[in-house]
CSV table of C-alpha atoms and ligand atoms in Angstrom, one decimal:
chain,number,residue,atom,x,y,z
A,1,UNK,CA,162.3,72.2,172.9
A,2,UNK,CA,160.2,74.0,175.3
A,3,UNK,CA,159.1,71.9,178.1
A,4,UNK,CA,156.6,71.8,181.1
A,5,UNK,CA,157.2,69.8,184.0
A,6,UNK,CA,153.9,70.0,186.0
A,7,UNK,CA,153.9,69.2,190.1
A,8,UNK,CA,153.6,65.6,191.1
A,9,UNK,CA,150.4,64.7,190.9
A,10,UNK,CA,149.0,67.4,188.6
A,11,UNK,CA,149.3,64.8,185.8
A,12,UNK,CA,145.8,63.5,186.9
A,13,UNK,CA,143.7,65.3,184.6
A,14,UNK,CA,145.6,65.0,181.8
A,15,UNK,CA,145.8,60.9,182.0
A,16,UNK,CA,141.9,61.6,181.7
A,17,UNK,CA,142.9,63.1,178.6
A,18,UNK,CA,141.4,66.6,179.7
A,19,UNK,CA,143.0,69.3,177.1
A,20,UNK,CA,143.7,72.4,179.9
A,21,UNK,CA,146.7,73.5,181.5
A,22,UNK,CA,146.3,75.6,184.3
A,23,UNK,CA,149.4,77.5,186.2
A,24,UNK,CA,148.9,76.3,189.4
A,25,UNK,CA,149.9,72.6,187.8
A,26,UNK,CA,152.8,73.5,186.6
A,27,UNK,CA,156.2,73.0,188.4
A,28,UNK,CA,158.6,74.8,185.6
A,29,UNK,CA,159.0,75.4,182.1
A,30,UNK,CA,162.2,75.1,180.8
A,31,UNK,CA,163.5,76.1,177.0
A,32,UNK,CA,165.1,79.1,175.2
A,33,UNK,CA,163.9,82.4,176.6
A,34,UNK,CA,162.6,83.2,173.0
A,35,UNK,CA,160.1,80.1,173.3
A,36,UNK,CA,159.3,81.1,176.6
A,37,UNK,CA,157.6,84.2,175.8
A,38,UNK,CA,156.3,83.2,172.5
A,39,UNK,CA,152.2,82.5,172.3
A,40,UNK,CA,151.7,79.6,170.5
A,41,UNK,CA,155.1,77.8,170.9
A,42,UNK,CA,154.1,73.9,171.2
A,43,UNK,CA,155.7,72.9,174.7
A,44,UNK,CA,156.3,69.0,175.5
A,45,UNK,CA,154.9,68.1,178.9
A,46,UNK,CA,155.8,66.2,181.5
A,47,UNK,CA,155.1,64.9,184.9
A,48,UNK,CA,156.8,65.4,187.6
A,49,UNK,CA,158.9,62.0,186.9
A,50,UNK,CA,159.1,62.9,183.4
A,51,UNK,CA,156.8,61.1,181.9
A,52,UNK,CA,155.4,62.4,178.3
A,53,UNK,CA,151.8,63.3,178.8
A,54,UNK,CA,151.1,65.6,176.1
A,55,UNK,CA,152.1,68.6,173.2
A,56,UNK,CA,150.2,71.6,173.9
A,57,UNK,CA,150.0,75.2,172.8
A,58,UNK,CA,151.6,77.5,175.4
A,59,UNK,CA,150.0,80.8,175.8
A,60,UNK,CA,152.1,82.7,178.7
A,61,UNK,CA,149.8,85.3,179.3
A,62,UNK,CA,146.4,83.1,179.7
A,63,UNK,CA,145.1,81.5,182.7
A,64,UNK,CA,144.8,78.1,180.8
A,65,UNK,CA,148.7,78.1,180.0
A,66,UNK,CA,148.9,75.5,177.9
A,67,UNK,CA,146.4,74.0,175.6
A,68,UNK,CA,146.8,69.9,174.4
A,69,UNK,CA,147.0,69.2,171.0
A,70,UNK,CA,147.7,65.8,171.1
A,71,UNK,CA,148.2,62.9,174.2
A,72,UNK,CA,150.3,60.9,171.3
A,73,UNK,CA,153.8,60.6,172.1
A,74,UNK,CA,154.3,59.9,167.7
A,75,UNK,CA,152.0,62.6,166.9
A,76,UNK,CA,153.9,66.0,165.7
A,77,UNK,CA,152.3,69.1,165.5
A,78,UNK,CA,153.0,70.0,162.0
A,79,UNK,CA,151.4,71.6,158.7
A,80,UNK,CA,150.3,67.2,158.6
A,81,UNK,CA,148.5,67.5,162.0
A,82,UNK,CA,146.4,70.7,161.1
A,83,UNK,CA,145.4,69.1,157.6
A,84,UNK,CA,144.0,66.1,159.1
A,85,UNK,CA,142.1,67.5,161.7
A,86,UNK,CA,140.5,70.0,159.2
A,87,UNK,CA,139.3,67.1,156.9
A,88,UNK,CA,138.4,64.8,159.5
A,89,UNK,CA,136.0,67.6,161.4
A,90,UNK,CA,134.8,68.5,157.7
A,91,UNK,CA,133.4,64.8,157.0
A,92,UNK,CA,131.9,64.3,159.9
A,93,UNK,CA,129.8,67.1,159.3
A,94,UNK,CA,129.4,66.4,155.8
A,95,UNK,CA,127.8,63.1,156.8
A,96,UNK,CA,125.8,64.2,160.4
A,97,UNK,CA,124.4,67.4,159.5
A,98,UNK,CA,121.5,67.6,157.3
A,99,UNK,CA,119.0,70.5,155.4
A,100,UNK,CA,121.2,73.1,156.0
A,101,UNK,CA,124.0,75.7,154.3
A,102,UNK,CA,125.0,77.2,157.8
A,103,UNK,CA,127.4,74.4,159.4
A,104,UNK,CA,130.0,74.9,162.3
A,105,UNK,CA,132.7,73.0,161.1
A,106,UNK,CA,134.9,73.0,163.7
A,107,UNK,CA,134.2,73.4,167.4
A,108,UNK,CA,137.4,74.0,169.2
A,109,UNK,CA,138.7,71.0,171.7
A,110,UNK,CA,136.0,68.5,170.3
A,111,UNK,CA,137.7,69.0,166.8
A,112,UNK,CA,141.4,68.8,167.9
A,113,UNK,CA,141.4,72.5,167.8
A,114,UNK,CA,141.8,74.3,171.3
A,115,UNK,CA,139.7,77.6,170.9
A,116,UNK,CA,138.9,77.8,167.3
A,117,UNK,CA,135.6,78.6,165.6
A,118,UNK,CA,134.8,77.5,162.4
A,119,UNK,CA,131.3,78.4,160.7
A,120,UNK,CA,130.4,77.5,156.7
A,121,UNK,CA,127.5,79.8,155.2
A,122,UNK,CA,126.0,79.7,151.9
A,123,UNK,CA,128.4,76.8,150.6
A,124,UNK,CA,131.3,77.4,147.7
A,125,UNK,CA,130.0,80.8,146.9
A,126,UNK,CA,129.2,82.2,150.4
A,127,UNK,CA,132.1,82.1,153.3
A,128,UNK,CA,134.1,80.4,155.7
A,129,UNK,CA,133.8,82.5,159.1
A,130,UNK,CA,136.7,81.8,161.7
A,131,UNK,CA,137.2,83.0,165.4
A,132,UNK,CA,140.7,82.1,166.5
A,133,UNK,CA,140.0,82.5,171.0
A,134,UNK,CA,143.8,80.9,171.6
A,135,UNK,CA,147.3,81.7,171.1
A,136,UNK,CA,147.4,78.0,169.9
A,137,UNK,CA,145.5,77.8,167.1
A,138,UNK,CA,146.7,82.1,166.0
A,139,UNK,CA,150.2,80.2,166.0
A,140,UNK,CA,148.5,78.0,162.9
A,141,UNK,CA,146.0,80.4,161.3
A,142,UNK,CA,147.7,80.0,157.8
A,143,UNK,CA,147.9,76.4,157.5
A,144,UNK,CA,144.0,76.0,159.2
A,145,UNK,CA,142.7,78.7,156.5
A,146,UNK,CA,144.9,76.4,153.8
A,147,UNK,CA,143.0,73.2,154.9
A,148,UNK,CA,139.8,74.9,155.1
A,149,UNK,CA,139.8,76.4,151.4
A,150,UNK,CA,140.9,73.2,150.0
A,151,UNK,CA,138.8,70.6,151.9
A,152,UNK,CA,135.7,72.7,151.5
A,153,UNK,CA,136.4,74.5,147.8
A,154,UNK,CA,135.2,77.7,149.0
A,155,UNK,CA,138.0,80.4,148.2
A,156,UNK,CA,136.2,83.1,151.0
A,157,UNK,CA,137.4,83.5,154.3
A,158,UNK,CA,136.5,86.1,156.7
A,159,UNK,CA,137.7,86.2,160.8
A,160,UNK,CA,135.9,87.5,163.2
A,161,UNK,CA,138.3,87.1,166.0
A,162,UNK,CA,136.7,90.1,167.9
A,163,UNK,CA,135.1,87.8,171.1
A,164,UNK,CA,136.4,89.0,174.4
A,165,UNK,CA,138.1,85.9,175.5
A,166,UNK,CA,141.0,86.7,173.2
A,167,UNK,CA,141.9,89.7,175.4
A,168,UNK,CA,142.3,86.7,178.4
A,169,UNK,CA,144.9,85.1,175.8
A,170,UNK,CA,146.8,88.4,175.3
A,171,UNK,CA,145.6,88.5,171.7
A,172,UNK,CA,144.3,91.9,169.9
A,173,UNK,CA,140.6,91.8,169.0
A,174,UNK,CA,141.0,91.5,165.1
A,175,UNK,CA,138.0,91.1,162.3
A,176,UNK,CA,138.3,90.8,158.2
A,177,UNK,CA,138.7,88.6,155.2
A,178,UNK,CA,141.7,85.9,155.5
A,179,UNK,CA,141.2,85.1,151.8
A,180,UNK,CA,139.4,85.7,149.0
A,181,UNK,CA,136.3,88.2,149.3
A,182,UNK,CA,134.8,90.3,151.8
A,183,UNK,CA,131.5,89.0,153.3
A,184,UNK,CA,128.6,91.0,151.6
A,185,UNK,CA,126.2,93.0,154.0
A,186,UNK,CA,123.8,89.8,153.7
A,187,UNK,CA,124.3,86.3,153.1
A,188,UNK,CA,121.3,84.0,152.7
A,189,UNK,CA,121.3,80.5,153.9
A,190,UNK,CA,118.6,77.9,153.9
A,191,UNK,CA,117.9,75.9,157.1
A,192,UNK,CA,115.3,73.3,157.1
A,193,UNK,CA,113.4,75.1,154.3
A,194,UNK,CA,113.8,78.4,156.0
A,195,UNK,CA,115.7,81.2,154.3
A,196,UNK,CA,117.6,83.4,156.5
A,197,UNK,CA,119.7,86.7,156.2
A,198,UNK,CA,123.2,86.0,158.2
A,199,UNK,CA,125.5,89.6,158.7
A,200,UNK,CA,128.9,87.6,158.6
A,201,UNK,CA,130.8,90.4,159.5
A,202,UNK,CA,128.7,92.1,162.4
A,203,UNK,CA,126.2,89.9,163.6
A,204,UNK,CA,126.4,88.2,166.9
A,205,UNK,CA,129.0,84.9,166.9
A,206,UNK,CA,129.6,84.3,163.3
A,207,UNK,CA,126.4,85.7,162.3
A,208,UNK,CA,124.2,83.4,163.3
A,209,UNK,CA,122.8,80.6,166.3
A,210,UNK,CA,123.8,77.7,164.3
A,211,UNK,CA,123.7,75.7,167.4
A,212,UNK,CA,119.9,75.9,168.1
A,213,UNK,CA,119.2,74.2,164.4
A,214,UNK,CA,117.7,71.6,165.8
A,215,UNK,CA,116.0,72.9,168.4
A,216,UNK,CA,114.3,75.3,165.9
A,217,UNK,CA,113.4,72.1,164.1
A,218,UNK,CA,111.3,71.1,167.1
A,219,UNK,CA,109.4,74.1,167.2
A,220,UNK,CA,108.3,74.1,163.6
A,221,UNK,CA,106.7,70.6,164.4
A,222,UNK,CA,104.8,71.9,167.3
A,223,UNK,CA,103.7,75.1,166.0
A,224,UNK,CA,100.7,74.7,164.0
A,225,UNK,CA,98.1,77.1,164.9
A,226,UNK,CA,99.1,78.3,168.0
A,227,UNK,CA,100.0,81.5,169.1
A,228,UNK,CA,104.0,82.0,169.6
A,229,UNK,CA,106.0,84.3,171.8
A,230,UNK,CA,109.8,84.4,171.1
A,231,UNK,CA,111.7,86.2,173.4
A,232,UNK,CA,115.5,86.9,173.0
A,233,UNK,CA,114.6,86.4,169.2
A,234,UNK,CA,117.8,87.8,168.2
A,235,UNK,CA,117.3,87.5,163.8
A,236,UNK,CA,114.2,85.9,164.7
A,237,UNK,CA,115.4,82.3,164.7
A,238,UNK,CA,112.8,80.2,166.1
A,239,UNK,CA,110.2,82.5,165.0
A,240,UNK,CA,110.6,81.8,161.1
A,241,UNK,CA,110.4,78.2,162.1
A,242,UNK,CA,106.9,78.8,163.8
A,243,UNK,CA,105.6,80.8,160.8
A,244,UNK,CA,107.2,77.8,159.2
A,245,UNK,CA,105.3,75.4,161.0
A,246,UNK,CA,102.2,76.7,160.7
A,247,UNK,CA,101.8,79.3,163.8
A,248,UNK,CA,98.9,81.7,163.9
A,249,UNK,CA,100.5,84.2,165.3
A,250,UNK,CA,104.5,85.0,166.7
A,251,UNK,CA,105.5,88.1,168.6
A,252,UNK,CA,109.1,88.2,168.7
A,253,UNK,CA,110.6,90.4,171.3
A,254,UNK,CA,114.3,91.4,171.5
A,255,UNK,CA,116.6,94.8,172.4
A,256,UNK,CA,118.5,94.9,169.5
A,257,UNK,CA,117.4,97.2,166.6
A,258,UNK,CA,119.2,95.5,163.9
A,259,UNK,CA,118.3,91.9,164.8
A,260,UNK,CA,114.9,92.7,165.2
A,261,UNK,CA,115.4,94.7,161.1
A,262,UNK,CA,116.8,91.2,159.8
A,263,UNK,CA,114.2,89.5,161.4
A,264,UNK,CA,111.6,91.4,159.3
A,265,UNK,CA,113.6,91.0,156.7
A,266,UNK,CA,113.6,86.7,156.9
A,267,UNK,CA,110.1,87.4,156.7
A,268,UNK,CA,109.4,89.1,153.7
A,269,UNK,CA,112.7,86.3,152.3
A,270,UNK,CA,110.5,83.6,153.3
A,271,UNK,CA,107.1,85.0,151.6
A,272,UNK,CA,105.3,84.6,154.7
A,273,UNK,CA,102.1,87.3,155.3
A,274,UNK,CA,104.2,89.9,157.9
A,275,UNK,CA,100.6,90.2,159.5
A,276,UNK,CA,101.5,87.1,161.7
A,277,UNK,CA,104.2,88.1,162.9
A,278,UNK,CA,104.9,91.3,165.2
A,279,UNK,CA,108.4,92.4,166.4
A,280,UNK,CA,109.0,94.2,169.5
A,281,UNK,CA,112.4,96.0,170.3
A,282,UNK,CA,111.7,95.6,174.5
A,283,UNK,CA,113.5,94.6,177.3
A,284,UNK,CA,112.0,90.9,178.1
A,285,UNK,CA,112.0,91.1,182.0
A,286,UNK,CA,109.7,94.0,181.7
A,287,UNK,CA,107.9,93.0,179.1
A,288,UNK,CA,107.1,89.4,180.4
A,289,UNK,CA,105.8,91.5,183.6
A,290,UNK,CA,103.6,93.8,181.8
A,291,UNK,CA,102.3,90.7,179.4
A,292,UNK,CA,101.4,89.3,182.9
A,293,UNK,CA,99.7,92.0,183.8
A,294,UNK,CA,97.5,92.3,181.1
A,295,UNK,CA,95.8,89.1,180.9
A,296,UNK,CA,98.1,88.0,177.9
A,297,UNK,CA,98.4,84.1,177.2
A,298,UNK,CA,100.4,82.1,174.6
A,299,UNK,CA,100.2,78.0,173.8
A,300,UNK,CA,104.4,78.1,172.6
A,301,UNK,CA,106.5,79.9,174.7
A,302,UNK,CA,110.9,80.4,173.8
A,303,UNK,CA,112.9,81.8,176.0
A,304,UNK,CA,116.5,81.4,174.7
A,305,UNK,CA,118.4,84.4,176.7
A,306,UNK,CA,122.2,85.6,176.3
A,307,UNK,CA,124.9,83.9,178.8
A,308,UNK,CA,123.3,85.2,181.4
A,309,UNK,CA,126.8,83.6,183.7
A,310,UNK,CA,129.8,84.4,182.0
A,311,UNK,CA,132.1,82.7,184.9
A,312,UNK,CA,131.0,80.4,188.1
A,313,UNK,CA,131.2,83.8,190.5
A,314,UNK,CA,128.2,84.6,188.2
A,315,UNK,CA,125.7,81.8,188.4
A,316,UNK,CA,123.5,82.6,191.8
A,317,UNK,CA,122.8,86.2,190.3
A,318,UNK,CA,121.9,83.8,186.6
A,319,UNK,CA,119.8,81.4,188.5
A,320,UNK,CA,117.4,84.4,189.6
A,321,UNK,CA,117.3,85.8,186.5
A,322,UNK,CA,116.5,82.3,184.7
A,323,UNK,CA,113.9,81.8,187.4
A,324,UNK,CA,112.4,84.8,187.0
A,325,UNK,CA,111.9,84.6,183.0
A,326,UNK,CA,110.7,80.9,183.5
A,327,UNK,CA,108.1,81.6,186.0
A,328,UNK,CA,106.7,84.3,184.1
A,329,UNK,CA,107.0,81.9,181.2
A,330,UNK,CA,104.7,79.1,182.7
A,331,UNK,CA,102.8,81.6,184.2
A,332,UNK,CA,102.3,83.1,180.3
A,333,UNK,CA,101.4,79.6,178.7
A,334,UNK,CA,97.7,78.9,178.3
A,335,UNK,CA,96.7,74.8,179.4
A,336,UNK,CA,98.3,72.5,177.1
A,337,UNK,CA,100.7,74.8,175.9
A,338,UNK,CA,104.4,74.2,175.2
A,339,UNK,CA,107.8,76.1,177.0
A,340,UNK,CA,111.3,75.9,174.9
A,341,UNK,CA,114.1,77.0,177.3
A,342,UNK,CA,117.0,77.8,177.0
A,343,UNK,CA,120.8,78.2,179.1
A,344,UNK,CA,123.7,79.1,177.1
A,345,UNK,CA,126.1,79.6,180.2
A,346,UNK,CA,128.7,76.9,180.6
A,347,UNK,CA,128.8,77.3,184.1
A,348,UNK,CA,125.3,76.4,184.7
A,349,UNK,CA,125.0,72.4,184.4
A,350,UNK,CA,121.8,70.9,182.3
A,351,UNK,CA,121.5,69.4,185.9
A,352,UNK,CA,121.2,73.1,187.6
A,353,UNK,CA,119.0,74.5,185.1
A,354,UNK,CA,116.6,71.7,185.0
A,355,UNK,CA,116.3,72.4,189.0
A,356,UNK,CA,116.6,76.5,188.4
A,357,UNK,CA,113.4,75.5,186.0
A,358,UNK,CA,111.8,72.7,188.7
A,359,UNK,CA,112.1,76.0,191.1
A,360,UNK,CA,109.9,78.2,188.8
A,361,UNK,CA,107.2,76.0,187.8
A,362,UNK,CA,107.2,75.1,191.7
A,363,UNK,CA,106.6,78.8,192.1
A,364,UNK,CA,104.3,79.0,189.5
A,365,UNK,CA,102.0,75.8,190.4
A,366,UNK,CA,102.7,74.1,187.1
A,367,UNK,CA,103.4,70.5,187.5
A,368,UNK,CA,105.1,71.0,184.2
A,369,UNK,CA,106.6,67.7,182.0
A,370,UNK,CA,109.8,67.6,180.8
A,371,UNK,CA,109.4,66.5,177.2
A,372,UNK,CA,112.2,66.7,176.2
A,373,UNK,CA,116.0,67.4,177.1
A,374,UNK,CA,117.6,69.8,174.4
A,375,UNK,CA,121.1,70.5,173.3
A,376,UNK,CA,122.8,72.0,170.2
A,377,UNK,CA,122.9,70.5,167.1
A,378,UNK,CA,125.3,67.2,166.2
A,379,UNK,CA,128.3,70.0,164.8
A,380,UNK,CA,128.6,71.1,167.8
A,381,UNK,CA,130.2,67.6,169.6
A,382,UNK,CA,130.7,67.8,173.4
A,383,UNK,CA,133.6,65.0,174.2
A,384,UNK,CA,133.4,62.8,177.2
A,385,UNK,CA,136.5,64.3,178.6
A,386,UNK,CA,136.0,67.8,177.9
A,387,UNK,CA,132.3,68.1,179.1
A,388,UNK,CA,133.3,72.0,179.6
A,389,UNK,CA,132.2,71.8,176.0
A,390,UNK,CA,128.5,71.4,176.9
A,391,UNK,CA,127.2,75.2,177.2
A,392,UNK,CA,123.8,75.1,175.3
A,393,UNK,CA,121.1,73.5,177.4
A,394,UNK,CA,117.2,73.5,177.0
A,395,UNK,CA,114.0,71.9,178.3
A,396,UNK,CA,111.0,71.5,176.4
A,397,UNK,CA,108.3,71.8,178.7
A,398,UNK,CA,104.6,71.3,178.8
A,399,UNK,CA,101.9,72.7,180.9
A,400,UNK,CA,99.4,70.0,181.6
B,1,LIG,N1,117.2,82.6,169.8
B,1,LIG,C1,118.1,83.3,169.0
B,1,LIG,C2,119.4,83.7,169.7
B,1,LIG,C3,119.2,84.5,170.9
B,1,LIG,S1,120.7,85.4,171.4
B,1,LIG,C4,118.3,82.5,167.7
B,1,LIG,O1,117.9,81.3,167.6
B,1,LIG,O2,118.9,83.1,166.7
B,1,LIG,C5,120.1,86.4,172.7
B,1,LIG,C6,119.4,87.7,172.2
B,1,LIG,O3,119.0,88.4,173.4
B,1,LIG,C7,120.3,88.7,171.5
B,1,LIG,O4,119.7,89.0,170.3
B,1,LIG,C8,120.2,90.0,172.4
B,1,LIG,O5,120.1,91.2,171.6
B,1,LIG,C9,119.0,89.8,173.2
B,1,LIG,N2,118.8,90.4,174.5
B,1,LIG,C10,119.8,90.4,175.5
B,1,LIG,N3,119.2,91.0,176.6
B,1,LIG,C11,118.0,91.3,176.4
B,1,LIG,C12,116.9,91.8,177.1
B,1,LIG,N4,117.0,92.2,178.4
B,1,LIG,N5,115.7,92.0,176.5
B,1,LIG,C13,115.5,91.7,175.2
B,1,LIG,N6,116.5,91.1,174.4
B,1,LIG,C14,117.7,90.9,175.0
């Protein structure tokens, strides 16, 4: 069997039950040449005095090299293993996650599942959508879409395994239906009374933020008469849930076209008079400045941006540009008023941002009050030992 035998010492991580690999750990890998360049090929490994610490998926072309998929010595990685996990990560959302038709199902390492995506829309007649980011989980991809179809009873399977990280695992960037039918051009889905349009097979992710349920949730409490800006709107998310909640008045702003189309469209799904709501397709930087400029004020502010730092080299260039959006932001918000804000980058910590954020309303002269720390929704589990899993971040805010 193919083995890894890491450097003494290098075992550390793993005792803490942390699920990555890295090459720099690893002393030698022994095992038939044939397993030795197959992606995927579950590797025993070892520390440097041989004890067993863990089976993990090997990926020889990716910079984490090996993948955990279980710390039990009796535990085999078998067809057994994958239907488990499947079911297991299927009930718990079946019991924590409420009001909704849009579920991520499984979220890689929390599940048991190193770098697979799984999203549920529209229930037995809508579709399972799948992104397979590790050589690990490809390996499995037959049994997984087995479990899925017969723990959930929806026949419908599309992947969407076109996110860049693949090309960092050697795999090809691949999209299209696993099993039974191909995705329609909409799917609708009902979250917390809100009807939505999701475009399984070419909208951002799976389609859809499913993370920011909740926090979309929070705004529909808060939004009665006020007027909302959204920016980053993407399908317009939040801003349903203000028009939802009662807003007077949302101006969603975003630089995609067809985002900004489907967000019209949730509109007119939803019955509510398009007259409140007003979509710009704008850059936000320059919009926020010429907003500023003009006088413009708002009482419920979003600001829920893309990964502005994709890797740690990135994050003094993100901090600046998070800073910049937030000042303006608090700068924006009439007296009383509310700011939702938002990190998605996993290398900025909820601690950094909420200083990034201290540093704008510094700047701004806003002794503003953290109401609230916010995080995705309950299907989307960060683990204590893998707190790599903690990318979504937000602060709700309010301007005394
Ligand atoms: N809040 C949304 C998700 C936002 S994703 C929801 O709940 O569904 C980030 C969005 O920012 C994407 O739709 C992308 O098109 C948009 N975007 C990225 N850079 C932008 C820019 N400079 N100006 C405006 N929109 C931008």
């Amino acid at each position: 069997m193919l083995t890894i035998t890491l450097k003494p010492g290098k075992e550390k991580s793993l005792l803490r039950r942390h699920p990555w690999i890295f090459p720099t750990a690893i002393d030698r890998i022994e095992g038939k040449p044939e397993e030795k360049n197959k992606p995927g090929a579950t590797a025993l490994v070892r520390s440097a005095t041989g004890q067993f610490l863990a089976r993990a998926a090997f990926s020889p072309k990716s910079q984490i090299r090996a993948r955990v998929w279980s710390f039990d010595e009796n535990e085999p990685i078998d067809h057994a293993l994958i239907k488990r996990r499947v079911k297991k990560a299927i009930a718990y959302r079946m019991q924590s996650v409420r009001d909704t038709d849009a579920i991520r199902l499984i979220f890689g390492e929390a599940d048991g599942f190193p770098g697979l995506v799984v999203d549920w829309y529209a229930g037995k007649q809508g579709h399972l959508v799948c992104q397979f980011q590790s050589a690990g989980v490809e390996a499995w991809k037959a049994p997984i879409v087995q479990a899925l179809i017969a723990e959930t009873g929806c026949p419908n399977v599309y992947e969407r395994s076109d996110a860049s990280v693949r090309e960092r695992e050697g795999l090809p960037l691949v999209t299209g239906a696993l099993a039974g039918n191909e995705p329609p051009e909409e799917t609708l889905v009902t979250e917390n009374g809100v009807r939505y349009a999701v475009d399984i097979k070419t909208g951002h992710k799976t389609g859809f933020y499913i993370d920011q349920r909740d926090n979309r949730r929070l705004v529909m409490e808060h939004a009665e008469g006020r007027d909302v800006l959204n920016c980053f709107c993407y399908t317009g998310g939040f801003s349903l849930a203000a028009l939802k909640g009662g807003a007077k008045s949302v101006v969603s702003i975003d630089s995609s076209g067809e985002a900004l189309a489907i967000g019209k469209r949730n509109v007119e799904l939803n019955g509510f008079d398009p007259a409140r709501a007003e979509w710009w397709d704008a850059d936000v930087f320059k919009t926020l400045r010429a907003l500023r400029e003009q006088g413009k004020s708002f009482d419920l502010i979003v600001l829920d941006p893309p990964k502005f730092a994709a890797s740690p080299d990135q994050v003094e260039r993100a901090a600046r540009a998070y800073k910049d959006i937030n000042l303006i932001g608090l700068q924006l918000l009439r007296e009383g008023g509310l700011l939702y804000t938002y990190s998605c980058s996993g290398a900025i910590s909820a601690d950094l941002f909420q200083k990034i954020v201290a540093g704008a309303a510094n700047d701004a002269k806003v002794d503003a009050r953290i109401l609230r720390r916010l995080h995705a929704g309950v299907d989307h589990p960060m683990t204590t030992s893998f707190p790599e899993g903690e990318y979504l971040k937000g602060l709700m805010l309010h301007k005394p």
